[in-house]
Amino acid sequence: MDRLSSHRATKEVVNKHNFKFSKSLGQNFLIDDNVIDRILEGARLSETDRIIEVGPGIGTLTREMGKVAENVVAIEIDKTLIPILQETLADLDNVEVVNEDILKVDVQGLINEKLNGGPVKLVANLPYYITTPIVMKFLEEDIPVTDIVVMVQKEVADRMNAKPSTKDYGALSVAVQYYCDTEIVAKAPRHMFVPQPNVDSIVIGLHVRDEKKYVVDNEDIFFKTVKASFGQRRKTLLNSLGGLGFLSKDQIKEALKAANIDEKRRGETLSIDEFANLSNEINKFSSK
Ligand code: SAM
């Protein structure tokens, strides 16, 4: 078996196994060879790479990664796909399929057991209903991931990639860009999937920085500050930061002044550097 991705090849596998697509598991399989190649390029895949894939489906992207990378561990929740994957990936002994739910599995344990402790790249066409929890799990749980190259709904990619003072800029933009440099890798309109979803997609690359770019004294306070600032988007920072729950109005004023931020500004105008400075000032009060 060479490639699986063309519409015909995918149809053949699906028909042969009488596979029933599950909408609730976000099963929209990619059938465009060009986009698959772009994903591999975006991930700068090489023969020393250890890859985690979430949701291999029938193994279309998995096969192409298995041909290049050192190892691929593909985590698939749907047990009806396991016998299909055993067949479509049979000739690749560096690929292992794990029948688990990505949100419940101990990813670090898997990496230690099957991928020599990492570092790893996460490369996947993600199930849309849990895109953000998956990406944040990899970024926040100290998993040794260097690059995340994933197909996501266009709107989510726009939010991850957004700059301050744009309509898409929000807590997700700050959370992702706090850790990563972002890059739009490829567009994937809805007709490139079967069954066709009712949204368009984008492959986004999140390249985790080796060195921290922002000086944050307390990450917990940083993320709480970001959350409160975007919590009520139309409020000024002076008002929205009240949502933190532990600062008086005077303390908020003082922190904003010390961070050189006008109290009438709204959270959506703050750069990540400004959020970092502000949270460092707020942190001084929380530790008093
Ligand atoms: N990689 C394939 C492709 O590109 O054609 C399939 C991608 S499809 C958008 C998403 C895949 O994620 C499906 O195979 C689905 O069964 C799987 N999936 C959904 N929820 C999951 C979860 N919680 N853990 C692991 N896999 C999941």
PDB file of C-alpha atoms and ligand atoms in Angstrom:
ATOM      1  CA  MET A   1       0.000   0.000   0.000  1.00  0.00           C
ATOM      2  CA  ASP A   2       1.433   3.384  -0.916  1.00  0.00           C
ATOM      3  CA  ARG A   3      -0.767   6.356  -0.037  1.00  0.00           C
ATOM      4  CA  LEU A   4      -4.263   6.292   1.381  1.00  0.00           C
ATOM      5  CA  SER A   5      -5.323   9.825   1.013  1.00  0.00           C
ATOM      6  CA  SER A   6      -7.033  10.072  -2.360  1.00  0.00           C
ATOM      7  CA  HIS A   7     -10.776  10.032  -2.192  1.00  0.00           C
ATOM      8  CA  ARG A   8     -10.879   6.634  -3.900  1.00  0.00           C
ATOM      9  CA  ALA A   9      -8.370   4.981  -1.577  1.00  0.00           C
ATOM     10  CA  THR A  10     -10.184   6.296   1.496  1.00  0.00           C
ATOM     11  CA  LYS A  11     -13.542   5.144   0.130  1.00  0.00           C
ATOM     12  CA  GLU A  12     -12.153   1.677  -0.568  1.00  0.00           C
ATOM     13  CA  VAL A  13     -10.906   1.245   3.011  1.00  0.00           C
ATOM     14  CA  VAL A  14     -14.132   2.645   4.498  1.00  0.00           C
ATOM     15  CA  ASN A  15     -16.324   0.398   2.300  1.00  0.00           C
ATOM     16  CA  LYS A  16     -14.242  -2.712   2.820  1.00  0.00           C
ATOM     17  CA  HIS A  17     -14.583  -2.429   6.605  1.00  0.00           C
ATOM     18  CA  ASN A  18     -18.111  -1.042   6.512  1.00  0.00           C
ATOM     19  CA  PHE A  19     -16.842   1.815   8.709  1.00  0.00           C
ATOM     20  CA  LYS A  20     -19.473   4.230  10.046  1.00  0.00           C
ATOM     21  CA  PHE A  21     -18.245   7.799  10.579  1.00  0.00           C
ATOM     22  CA  SER A  22     -18.977   9.254  13.998  1.00  0.00           C
ATOM     23  CA  LYS A  23     -19.889  12.923  13.954  1.00  0.00           C
ATOM     24  CA  SER A  24     -19.504  13.240  17.708  1.00  0.00           C
ATOM     25  CA  LEU A  25     -15.873  12.018  17.491  1.00  0.00           C
ATOM     26  CA  GLY A  26     -15.097  14.679  14.874  1.00  0.00           C
ATOM     27  CA  GLN A  27     -14.376  12.103  12.169  1.00  0.00           C
ATOM     28  CA  ASN A  28     -13.676  14.026   8.971  1.00  0.00           C
ATOM     29  CA  PHE A  29     -10.882  12.312   7.105  1.00  0.00           C
ATOM     30  CA  LEU A  30      -8.402  14.300   5.032  1.00  0.00           C
ATOM     31  CA  ILE A  31      -8.296  13.275   1.361  1.00  0.00           C
ATOM     32  CA  ASP A  32      -5.893  15.834  -0.107  1.00  0.00           C
ATOM     33  CA  ASP A  33      -2.331  14.610  -0.776  1.00  0.00           C
ATOM     34  CA  ASN A  34      -0.995  18.130  -1.207  1.00  0.00           C
ATOM     35  CA  VAL A  35      -2.150  19.229   2.264  1.00  0.00           C
ATOM     36  CA  ILE A  36      -0.653  16.080   3.786  1.00  0.00           C
ATOM     37  CA  ASP A  37       2.688  16.998   2.197  1.00  0.00           C
ATOM     38  CA  ARG A  38       2.348  20.540   3.551  1.00  0.00           C
ATOM     39  CA  ILE A  39       1.745  19.158   7.064  1.00  0.00           C
ATOM     40  CA  LEU A  40       4.957  17.099   6.831  1.00  0.00           C
ATOM     41  CA  GLU A  41       6.860  20.162   5.591  1.00  0.00           C
ATOM     42  CA  GLY A  42       5.342  22.359   8.327  1.00  0.00           C
ATOM     43  CA  ALA A  43       6.495  19.809  10.914  1.00  0.00           C
ATOM     44  CA  ARG A  44       9.968  19.781   9.298  1.00  0.00           C
ATOM     45  CA  LEU A  45       9.770  16.027   9.608  1.00  0.00           C
ATOM     46  CA  SER A  46      13.058  14.139   9.658  1.00  0.00           C
ATOM     47  CA  GLU A  47      14.245  10.605  10.351  1.00  0.00           C
ATOM     48  CA  THR A  48      15.176  11.427  13.950  1.00  0.00           C
ATOM     49  CA  ASP A  49      11.700  12.678  14.864  1.00  0.00           C
ATOM     50  CA  ARG A  50       9.455  11.055  17.460  1.00  0.00           C
ATOM     51  CA  ILE A  51       5.872  11.855  16.660  1.00  0.00           C
ATOM     52  CA  ILE A  52       2.643  11.778  18.593  1.00  0.00           C
ATOM     53  CA  GLU A  53      -0.478  11.809  16.464  1.00  0.00           C
ATOM     54  CA  VAL A  54      -3.934  12.281  17.954  1.00  0.00           C
ATOM     55  CA  GLY A  55      -6.723  10.611  15.995  1.00  0.00           C
ATOM     56  CA  PRO A  56      -5.086   8.695  13.126  1.00  0.00           C
ATOM     57  CA  GLY A  57      -8.477   7.820  11.590  1.00  0.00           C
ATOM     58  CA  ILE A  58      -7.709   5.188   8.941  1.00  0.00           C
ATOM     59  CA  GLY A  59      -4.004   6.087   9.041  1.00  0.00           C
ATOM     60  CA  THR A  60      -3.658   8.466   6.083  1.00  0.00           C
ATOM     61  CA  LEU A  61      -1.299  10.987   7.704  1.00  0.00           C
ATOM     62  CA  THR A  62       0.134   8.312  10.013  1.00  0.00           C
ATOM     63  CA  ARG A  63       1.487   6.302   7.043  1.00  0.00           C
ATOM     64  CA  GLU A  64       3.242   9.292   5.517  1.00  0.00           C
ATOM     65  CA  MET A  65       4.832  10.194   8.879  1.00  0.00           C
ATOM     66  CA  GLY A  66       5.829   6.585   9.512  1.00  0.00           C
ATOM     67  CA  LYS A  67       7.739   6.532   6.217  1.00  0.00           C
ATOM     68  CA  VAL A  68       9.955   9.429   7.381  1.00  0.00           C
ATOM     69  CA  ALA A  69      10.078   9.662  11.196  1.00  0.00           C
ATOM     70  CA  GLU A  70      11.937   7.436  13.646  1.00  0.00           C
ATOM     71  CA  ASN A  71       8.772   6.533  15.563  1.00  0.00           C
ATOM     72  CA  VAL A  72       5.104   7.428  15.524  1.00  0.00           C
ATOM     73  CA  VAL A  73       2.674   6.801  18.372  1.00  0.00           C
ATOM     74  CA  ALA A  74      -0.914   7.363  17.244  1.00  0.00           C
ATOM     75  CA  ILE A  75      -3.613   7.683  19.888  1.00  0.00           C
ATOM     76  CA  GLU A  76      -7.097   6.774  18.642  1.00  0.00           C
ATOM     77  CA  ILE A  77     -10.221   6.640  20.818  1.00  0.00           C
ATOM     78  CA  ASP A  78     -12.453   4.743  18.366  1.00  0.00           C
ATOM     79  CA  LYS A  79     -11.923   1.008  18.807  1.00  0.00           C
ATOM     80  CA  THR A  80     -13.633   0.233  15.496  1.00  0.00           C
ATOM     81  CA  LEU A  81     -10.689   1.939  13.748  1.00  0.00           C
ATOM     82  CA  ILE A  82      -8.064  -0.278  15.420  1.00  0.00           C
ATOM     83  CA  PRO A  83      -8.393  -3.326  13.096  1.00  0.00           C
ATOM     84  CA  ILE A  84      -8.437  -0.975  10.099  1.00  0.00           C
ATOM     85  CA  LEU A  85      -5.233   0.716  11.303  1.00  0.00           C
ATOM     86  CA  GLN A  86      -3.615  -2.680  11.896  1.00  0.00           C
ATOM     87  CA  GLU A  87      -4.172  -3.339   8.215  1.00  0.00           C
ATOM     88  CA  THR A  88      -3.305   0.066   6.736  1.00  0.00           C
ATOM     89  CA  LEU A  89      -0.140   0.414   8.838  1.00  0.00           C
ATOM     90  CA  ALA A  90       0.884  -3.261   8.761  1.00  0.00           C
ATOM     91  CA  ASP A  91       4.131  -2.675   6.870  1.00  0.00           C
ATOM     92  CA  LEU A  92       5.396   0.090   9.179  1.00  0.00           C
ATOM     93  CA  ASP A  93       7.016  -1.364  12.298  1.00  0.00           C
ATOM     94  CA  ASN A  94       7.989   2.066  13.692  1.00  0.00           C
ATOM     95  CA  VAL A  95       4.309   3.019  14.104  1.00  0.00           C
ATOM     96  CA  GLU A  96       2.274   2.067  17.148  1.00  0.00           C
ATOM     97  CA  VAL A  97      -1.449   2.659  17.655  1.00  0.00           C
ATOM     98  CA  VAL A  98      -2.769   3.163  21.177  1.00  0.00           C
ATOM     99  CA  ASN A  99      -6.522   2.830  21.765  1.00  0.00           C
ATOM    100  CA  GLU A 100      -7.033   5.635  24.313  1.00  0.00           C
ATOM    101  CA  ASP A 101      -8.744   8.951  24.873  1.00  0.00           C
ATOM    102  CA  ILE A 102      -6.104  11.699  24.498  1.00  0.00           C
ATOM    103  CA  LEU A 103      -7.659  13.727  27.303  1.00  0.00           C
ATOM    104  CA  LYS A 104      -7.387  10.828  29.768  1.00  0.00           C
ATOM    105  CA  VAL A 105      -4.125   9.178  28.765  1.00  0.00           C
ATOM    106  CA  ASP A 106      -0.855   9.865  30.611  1.00  0.00           C
ATOM    107  CA  VAL A 107       1.016  11.431  27.672  1.00  0.00           C
ATOM    108  CA  GLN A 108       4.311  11.755  29.548  1.00  0.00           C
ATOM    109  CA  GLY A 109       4.080   8.079  30.541  1.00  0.00           C
ATOM    110  CA  LEU A 110       3.527   7.114  26.882  1.00  0.00           C
ATOM    111  CA  ILE A 111       6.492   9.219  25.795  1.00  0.00           C
ATOM    112  CA  ASN A 112       8.699   7.589  28.424  1.00  0.00           C
ATOM    113  CA  GLU A 113       7.531   4.108  27.541  1.00  0.00           C
ATOM    114  CA  LYS A 114       7.354   4.293  23.747  1.00  0.00           C
ATOM    115  CA  LEU A 115       9.305   7.331  22.559  1.00  0.00           C
ATOM    116  CA  ASN A 116      12.480   7.217  24.635  1.00  0.00           C
ATOM    117  CA  GLY A 117      11.369  10.123  26.824  1.00  0.00           C
ATOM    118  CA  GLY A 118      11.076  12.525  23.870  1.00  0.00           C
ATOM    119  CA  PRO A 119      11.406  15.247  22.720  1.00  0.00           C
ATOM    120  CA  VAL A 120       8.329  14.821  20.542  1.00  0.00           C
ATOM    121  CA  LYS A 121       6.360  16.643  17.890  1.00  0.00           C
ATOM    122  CA  LEU A 122       2.571  16.607  17.958  1.00  0.00           C
ATOM    123  CA  VAL A 123       1.323  16.331  14.380  1.00  0.00           C
ATOM    124  CA  ALA A 124      -2.357  15.697  13.747  1.00  0.00           C
ATOM    125  CA  ASN A 125      -5.621  16.482  12.066  1.00  0.00           C
ATOM    126  CA  LEU A 126      -7.353  17.109  15.379  1.00  0.00           C
ATOM    127  CA  PRO A 127     -10.926  16.234  16.347  1.00  0.00           C
ATOM    128  CA  TYR A 128     -12.487  19.712  16.396  1.00  0.00           C
ATOM    129  CA  TYR A 129     -14.572  19.344  19.522  1.00  0.00           C
ATOM    130  CA  ILE A 130     -11.438  19.145  21.734  1.00  0.00           C
ATOM    131  CA  THR A 131      -8.779  21.089  19.806  1.00  0.00           C
ATOM    132  CA  THR A 132      -8.027  23.620  22.533  1.00  0.00           C
ATOM    133  CA  PRO A 133      -7.877  21.161  25.469  1.00  0.00           C
ATOM    134  CA  ILE A 134      -5.474  18.945  23.488  1.00  0.00           C
ATOM    135  CA  VAL A 135      -3.132  21.787  22.518  1.00  0.00           C
ATOM    136  CA  MET A 136      -3.201  23.280  26.026  1.00  0.00           C
ATOM    137  CA  LYS A 137      -2.557  19.845  27.579  1.00  0.00           C
ATOM    138  CA  PHE A 138       0.671  19.597  25.582  1.00  0.00           C
ATOM    139  CA  LEU A 139       1.735  23.175  26.349  1.00  0.00           C
ATOM    140  CA  GLU A 140       0.825  23.338  30.028  1.00  0.00           C
ATOM    141  CA  GLU A 141       1.724  19.889  31.330  1.00  0.00           C
ATOM    142  CA  ASP A 142       5.453  20.253  30.769  1.00  0.00           C
ATOM    143  CA  ILE A 143       5.387  17.648  28.020  1.00  0.00           C
ATOM    144  CA  PRO A 144       8.684  17.728  26.074  1.00  0.00           C
ATOM    145  CA  VAL A 145       7.096  18.910  22.815  1.00  0.00           C
ATOM    146  CA  THR A 146       9.094  21.050  20.358  1.00  0.00           C
ATOM    147  CA  ASP A 147       6.502  21.589  17.636  1.00  0.00           C
ATOM    148  CA  ILE A 148       2.742  21.264  17.328  1.00  0.00           C
ATOM    149  CA  VAL A 149       1.546  21.138  13.736  1.00  0.00           C
ATOM    150  CA  VAL A 150      -2.178  20.588  13.666  1.00  0.00           C
ATOM    151  CA  MET A 151      -5.217  20.911  11.461  1.00  0.00           C
ATOM    152  CA  VAL A 152      -7.832  22.956  13.281  1.00  0.00           C
ATOM    153  CA  GLN A 153     -11.010  24.801  12.429  1.00  0.00           C
ATOM    154  CA  LYS A 154     -10.146  28.070  10.649  1.00  0.00           C
ATOM    155  CA  GLU A 155     -11.671  30.197  13.435  1.00  0.00           C
ATOM    156  CA  VAL A 156      -9.496  28.489  16.066  1.00  0.00           C
ATOM    157  CA  ALA A 157      -6.344  28.995  13.975  1.00  0.00           C
ATOM    158  CA  ASP A 158      -7.274  32.671  13.570  1.00  0.00           C
ATOM    159  CA  ARG A 159      -7.596  33.002  17.352  1.00  0.00           C
ATOM    160  CA  MET A 160      -4.302  31.207  18.058  1.00  0.00           C
ATOM    161  CA  ASN A 161      -2.526  33.454  15.560  1.00  0.00           C
ATOM    162  CA  ALA A 162      -4.245  36.792  16.396  1.00  0.00           C
ATOM    163  CA  LYS A 163      -2.471  40.033  17.282  1.00  0.00           C
ATOM    164  CA  PRO A 164      -3.674  42.609  19.878  1.00  0.00           C
ATOM    165  CA  SER A 165      -6.615  44.892  19.025  1.00  0.00           C
ATOM    166  CA  THR A 166      -8.077  42.475  16.470  1.00  0.00           C
ATOM    167  CA  LYS A 167     -11.436  40.753  16.865  1.00  0.00           C
ATOM    168  CA  ASP A 168      -9.855  37.294  17.192  1.00  0.00           C
ATOM    169  CA  TYR A 169      -7.367  38.251  19.921  1.00  0.00           C
ATOM    170  CA  GLY A 170      -8.251  36.648  23.231  1.00  0.00           C
ATOM    171  CA  ALA A 171      -7.074  34.427  26.075  1.00  0.00           C
ATOM    172  CA  LEU A 172      -6.275  31.584  23.621  1.00  0.00           C
ATOM    173  CA  SER A 173      -4.027  33.879  21.525  1.00  0.00           C
ATOM    174  CA  VAL A 174      -2.085  34.920  24.628  1.00  0.00           C
ATOM    175  CA  ALA A 175      -1.867  31.377  26.028  1.00  0.00           C
ATOM    176  CA  VAL A 176      -0.514  29.913  22.771  1.00  0.00           C
ATOM    177  CA  GLN A 177       1.820  32.802  21.910  1.00  0.00           C
ATOM    178  CA  TYR A 178       3.181  32.880  25.460  1.00  0.00           C
ATOM    179  CA  TYR A 179       4.846  29.529  24.691  1.00  0.00           C
ATOM    180  CA  CYS A 180       5.126  29.428  20.896  1.00  0.00           C
ATOM    181  CA  ASP A 181       5.898  31.199  17.645  1.00  0.00           C
ATOM    182  CA  THR A 182       2.916  30.629  15.368  1.00  0.00           C
ATOM    183  CA  GLU A 183       2.841  29.984  11.638  1.00  0.00           C
ATOM    184  CA  ILE A 184       0.005  29.350   9.194  1.00  0.00           C
ATOM    185  CA  VAL A 185       1.090  26.263   7.266  1.00  0.00           C
ATOM    186  CA  ALA A 186      -1.770  25.530   4.852  1.00  0.00           C
ATOM    187  CA  LYS A 187      -5.417  26.141   4.157  1.00  0.00           C
ATOM    188  CA  ALA A 188      -7.764  23.185   3.905  1.00  0.00           C
ATOM    189  CA  PRO A 189     -11.240  24.066   2.660  1.00  0.00           C
ATOM    190  CA  ARG A 190     -14.107  21.760   3.622  1.00  0.00           C
ATOM    191  CA  HIS A 191     -14.161  19.831   0.319  1.00  0.00           C
ATOM    192  CA  MET A 192     -10.800  18.272   1.253  1.00  0.00           C
ATOM    193  CA  PHE A 193     -12.462  16.018   3.832  1.00  0.00           C
ATOM    194  CA  VAL A 194     -14.821  13.097   3.855  1.00  0.00           C
ATOM    195  CA  PRO A 195     -17.489  13.401   5.086  1.00  0.00           C
ATOM    196  CA  GLN A 196     -17.431  17.122   4.314  1.00  0.00           C
ATOM    197  CA  PRO A 197     -17.641  19.219   7.501  1.00  0.00           C
ATOM    198  CA  ASN A 198     -19.490  22.536   7.560  1.00  0.00           C
ATOM    199  CA  VAL A 199     -16.354  24.511   8.455  1.00  0.00           C
ATOM    200  CA  ASP A 200     -13.055  25.244   6.674  1.00  0.00           C
ATOM    201  CA  SER A 201      -9.754  24.337   8.275  1.00  0.00           C
ATOM    202  CA  ILE A 202      -6.208  25.548   8.581  1.00  0.00           C
ATOM    203  CA  VAL A 203      -2.977  23.775   9.440  1.00  0.00           C
ATOM    204  CA  ILE A 204      -1.212  25.841  12.074  1.00  0.00           C
ATOM    205  CA  GLY A 205       2.342  25.376  13.298  1.00  0.00           C
ATOM    206  CA  LEU A 206       3.106  26.196  16.933  1.00  0.00           C
ATOM    207  CA  HIS A 207       6.842  26.152  17.461  1.00  0.00           C
ATOM    208  CA  VAL A 208       7.666  26.002  21.165  1.00  0.00           C
ATOM    209  CA  ARG A 209      10.479  28.423  22.052  1.00  0.00           C
ATOM    210  CA  ASP A 210      13.610  26.985  23.696  1.00  0.00           C
ATOM    211  CA  GLU A 211      14.030  30.110  25.791  1.00  0.00           C
ATOM    212  CA  LYS A 212      11.254  31.996  27.544  1.00  0.00           C
ATOM    213  CA  LYS A 213      10.405  35.200  25.695  1.00  0.00           C
ATOM    214  CA  TYR A 214       8.389  36.830  28.483  1.00  0.00           C
ATOM    215  CA  VAL A 215       9.433  37.605  32.049  1.00  0.00           C
ATOM    216  CA  VAL A 216       6.610  36.332  34.233  1.00  0.00           C
ATOM    217  CA  ASP A 217       7.138  36.031  37.986  1.00  0.00           C
ATOM    218  CA  ASN A 218       4.071  33.894  38.645  1.00  0.00           C
ATOM    219  CA  GLU A 219       2.422  31.991  35.766  1.00  0.00           C
ATOM    220  CA  ASP A 220      -0.704  31.302  37.768  1.00  0.00           C
ATOM    221  CA  ILE A 221      -1.254  35.041  38.350  1.00  0.00           C
ATOM    222  CA  PHE A 222      -0.332  35.753  34.706  1.00  0.00           C
ATOM    223  CA  PHE A 223      -3.026  33.428  33.346  1.00  0.00           C
ATOM    224  CA  LYS A 224      -5.570  34.659  35.914  1.00  0.00           C
ATOM    225  CA  THR A 225      -4.835  38.258  34.852  1.00  0.00           C
ATOM    226  CA  VAL A 226      -5.325  37.343  31.184  1.00  0.00           C
ATOM    227  CA  LYS A 227      -8.564  35.500  31.945  1.00  0.00           C
ATOM    228  CA  ALA A 228      -9.983  38.379  33.996  1.00  0.00           C
ATOM    229  CA  SER A 229      -8.950  40.961  31.369  1.00  0.00           C
ATOM    230  CA  PHE A 230     -10.804  39.137  28.597  1.00  0.00           C
ATOM    231  CA  GLY A 231     -13.639  38.000  30.862  1.00  0.00           C
ATOM    232  CA  GLN A 232     -15.729  41.037  30.107  1.00  0.00           C
ATOM    233  CA  ARG A 233     -14.346  42.311  26.827  1.00  0.00           C
ATOM    234  CA  ARG A 234     -16.183  45.623  26.789  1.00  0.00           C
ATOM    235  CA  LYS A 235     -15.075  46.684  30.249  1.00  0.00           C
ATOM    236  CA  THR A 236     -11.995  48.795  30.924  1.00  0.00           C
ATOM    237  CA  LEU A 237      -9.108  47.047  32.674  1.00  0.00           C
ATOM    238  CA  LEU A 238      -9.883  48.975  35.853  1.00  0.00           C
ATOM    239  CA  ASN A 239     -13.256  47.216  35.955  1.00  0.00           C
ATOM    240  CA  SER A 240     -12.484  43.826  34.459  1.00  0.00           C
ATOM    241  CA  LEU A 241      -9.521  43.185  36.793  1.00  0.00           C
ATOM    242  CA  GLY A 242     -11.963  43.305  39.703  1.00  0.00           C
ATOM    243  CA  GLY A 243     -12.825  39.796  38.480  1.00  0.00           C
ATOM    244  CA  LEU A 244      -9.522  38.591  39.964  1.00  0.00           C
ATOM    245  CA  GLY A 245     -11.249  38.793  43.320  1.00  0.00           C
ATOM    246  CA  PHE A 246      -8.246  39.674  45.509  1.00  0.00           C
ATOM    247  CA  LEU A 247      -7.449  43.291  44.565  1.00  0.00           C
ATOM    248  CA  SER A 248      -9.094  46.520  45.716  1.00  0.00           C
ATOM    249  CA  LYS A 249      -9.818  49.225  43.124  1.00  0.00           C
ATOM    250  CA  ASP A 250      -6.881  51.232  44.476  1.00  0.00           C
ATOM    251  CA  GLN A 251      -4.555  48.270  44.140  1.00  0.00           C
ATOM    252  CA  ILE A 252      -5.707  47.708  40.539  1.00  0.00           C
ATOM    253  CA  LYS A 253      -5.040  51.380  39.792  1.00  0.00           C
ATOM    254  CA  GLU A 254      -1.625  51.129  41.388  1.00  0.00           C
ATOM    255  CA  ALA A 255      -0.687  47.974  39.471  1.00  0.00           C
ATOM    256  CA  LEU A 256      -1.827  49.472  36.143  1.00  0.00           C
ATOM    257  CA  LYS A 257       0.120  52.652  36.823  1.00  0.00           C
ATOM    258  CA  ALA A 258       3.265  50.757  37.786  1.00  0.00           C
ATOM    259  CA  ALA A 259       2.969  48.716  34.569  1.00  0.00           C
ATOM    260  CA  ASN A 260       2.508  51.947  32.605  1.00  0.00           C
ATOM    261  CA  ILE A 261      -0.916  50.927  31.289  1.00  0.00           C
ATOM    262  CA  ASP A 262      -3.810  53.397  31.055  1.00  0.00           C
ATOM    263  CA  GLU A 263      -6.652  52.172  33.292  1.00  0.00           C
ATOM    264  CA  LYS A 264      -9.193  52.986  30.581  1.00  0.00           C
ATOM    265  CA  ARG A 265      -7.698  50.524  28.121  1.00  0.00           C
ATOM    266  CA  ARG A 266      -9.416  47.220  27.477  1.00  0.00           C
ATOM    267  CA  GLY A 267      -7.738  43.822  27.803  1.00  0.00           C
ATOM    268  CA  GLU A 268      -7.927  43.113  24.077  1.00  0.00           C
ATOM    269  CA  THR A 269      -5.423  45.952  23.384  1.00  0.00           C
ATOM    270  CA  LEU A 270      -2.650  44.584  25.608  1.00  0.00           C
ATOM    271  CA  SER A 271       0.392  42.887  24.135  1.00  0.00           C
ATOM    272  CA  ILE A 272       1.736  39.779  25.869  1.00  0.00           C
ATOM    273  CA  ASP A 273       4.637  41.859  27.216  1.00  0.00           C
ATOM    274  CA  GLU A 274       2.135  44.233  28.788  1.00  0.00           C
ATOM    275  CA  PHE A 275       0.180  41.328  30.305  1.00  0.00           C
ATOM    276  CA  ALA A 276       3.465  40.033  31.712  1.00  0.00           C
ATOM    277  CA  ASN A 277       4.364  43.409  33.281  1.00  0.00           C
ATOM    278  CA  LEU A 278       0.864  43.895  34.637  1.00  0.00           C
ATOM    279  CA  SER A 279       0.718  40.420  36.167  1.00  0.00           C
ATOM    280  CA  ASN A 280       4.126  40.976  37.787  1.00  0.00           C
ATOM    281  CA  GLU A 281       2.758  44.132  39.452  1.00  0.00           C
ATOM    282  CA  ILE A 282      -0.408  42.296  40.508  1.00  0.00           C
ATOM    283  CA  ASN A 283       1.719  39.471  41.857  1.00  0.00           C
ATOM    284  CA  LYS A 284       3.389  41.907  44.254  1.00  0.00           C
ATOM    285  CA  PHE A 285       0.009  42.458  45.925  1.00  0.00           C
ATOM    286  CA  SER A 286      -0.952  38.776  45.974  1.00  0.00           C
ATOM    287  CA  SER A 287       2.247  37.836  47.796  1.00  0.00           C
ATOM    288  CA  LYS A 288       1.970  40.646  50.362  1.00  0.00           C
TER     289      LYS A 288
HETATM  290  N1  SAM B   1      -6.006  11.672  10.988  1.00  0.00           N
HETATM  291  C1  SAM B   1      -7.173  11.332  10.200  1.00  0.00           C
HETATM  292  C2  SAM B   1      -7.173  12.141   8.924  1.00  0.00           C
HETATM  293  O1  SAM B   1      -6.435  13.115   8.873  1.00  0.00           O
HETATM  294  O2  SAM B   1      -7.897  11.793   8.003  1.00  0.00           O
HETATM  295  C3  SAM B   1      -8.483  11.525  10.995  1.00  0.00           C
HETATM  296  C4  SAM B   1      -8.712  12.895  11.595  1.00  0.00           C
HETATM  297  S1  SAM B   1     -10.326  13.111  12.270  1.00  0.00           S
HETATM  298  C5  SAM B   1     -10.493  14.872  12.041  1.00  0.00           C
HETATM  299  C6  SAM B   1     -10.120  13.044  14.034  1.00  0.00           C
HETATM  300  C7  SAM B   1      -9.768  11.676  14.623  1.00  0.00           C
HETATM  301  O3  SAM B   1      -9.652  11.819  16.054  1.00  0.00           O
HETATM  302  C8  SAM B   1     -10.796  10.574  14.403  1.00  0.00           C
HETATM  303  O4  SAM B   1     -10.123   9.406  13.992  1.00  0.00           O
HETATM  304  C9  SAM B   1     -11.430  10.369  15.786  1.00  0.00           C
HETATM  305  O5  SAM B   1     -11.925   9.064  15.998  1.00  0.00           O
HETATM  306  C10 SAM B   1     -10.261  10.705  16.701  1.00  0.00           C
HETATM  307  N2  SAM B   1     -10.635  11.138  18.065  1.00  0.00           N
HETATM  308  C11 SAM B   1     -11.740  11.824  18.443  1.00  0.00           C
HETATM  309  N3  SAM B   1     -11.730  12.069  19.764  1.00  0.00           N
HETATM  310  C12 SAM B   1     -10.568  11.534  20.256  1.00  0.00           C
HETATM  311  C13 SAM B   1      -9.997  11.449  21.570  1.00  0.00           C
HETATM  312  N4  SAM B   1     -10.602  11.982  22.626  1.00  0.00           N
HETATM  313  N5  SAM B   1      -8.815  10.809  21.710  1.00  0.00           N
HETATM  314  C14 SAM B   1      -8.179  10.266  20.620  1.00  0.00           C
HETATM  315  N6  SAM B   1      -8.692  10.301  19.368  1.00  0.00           N
HETATM  316  C15 SAM B   1      -9.873  10.935  19.177  1.00  0.00           C
END
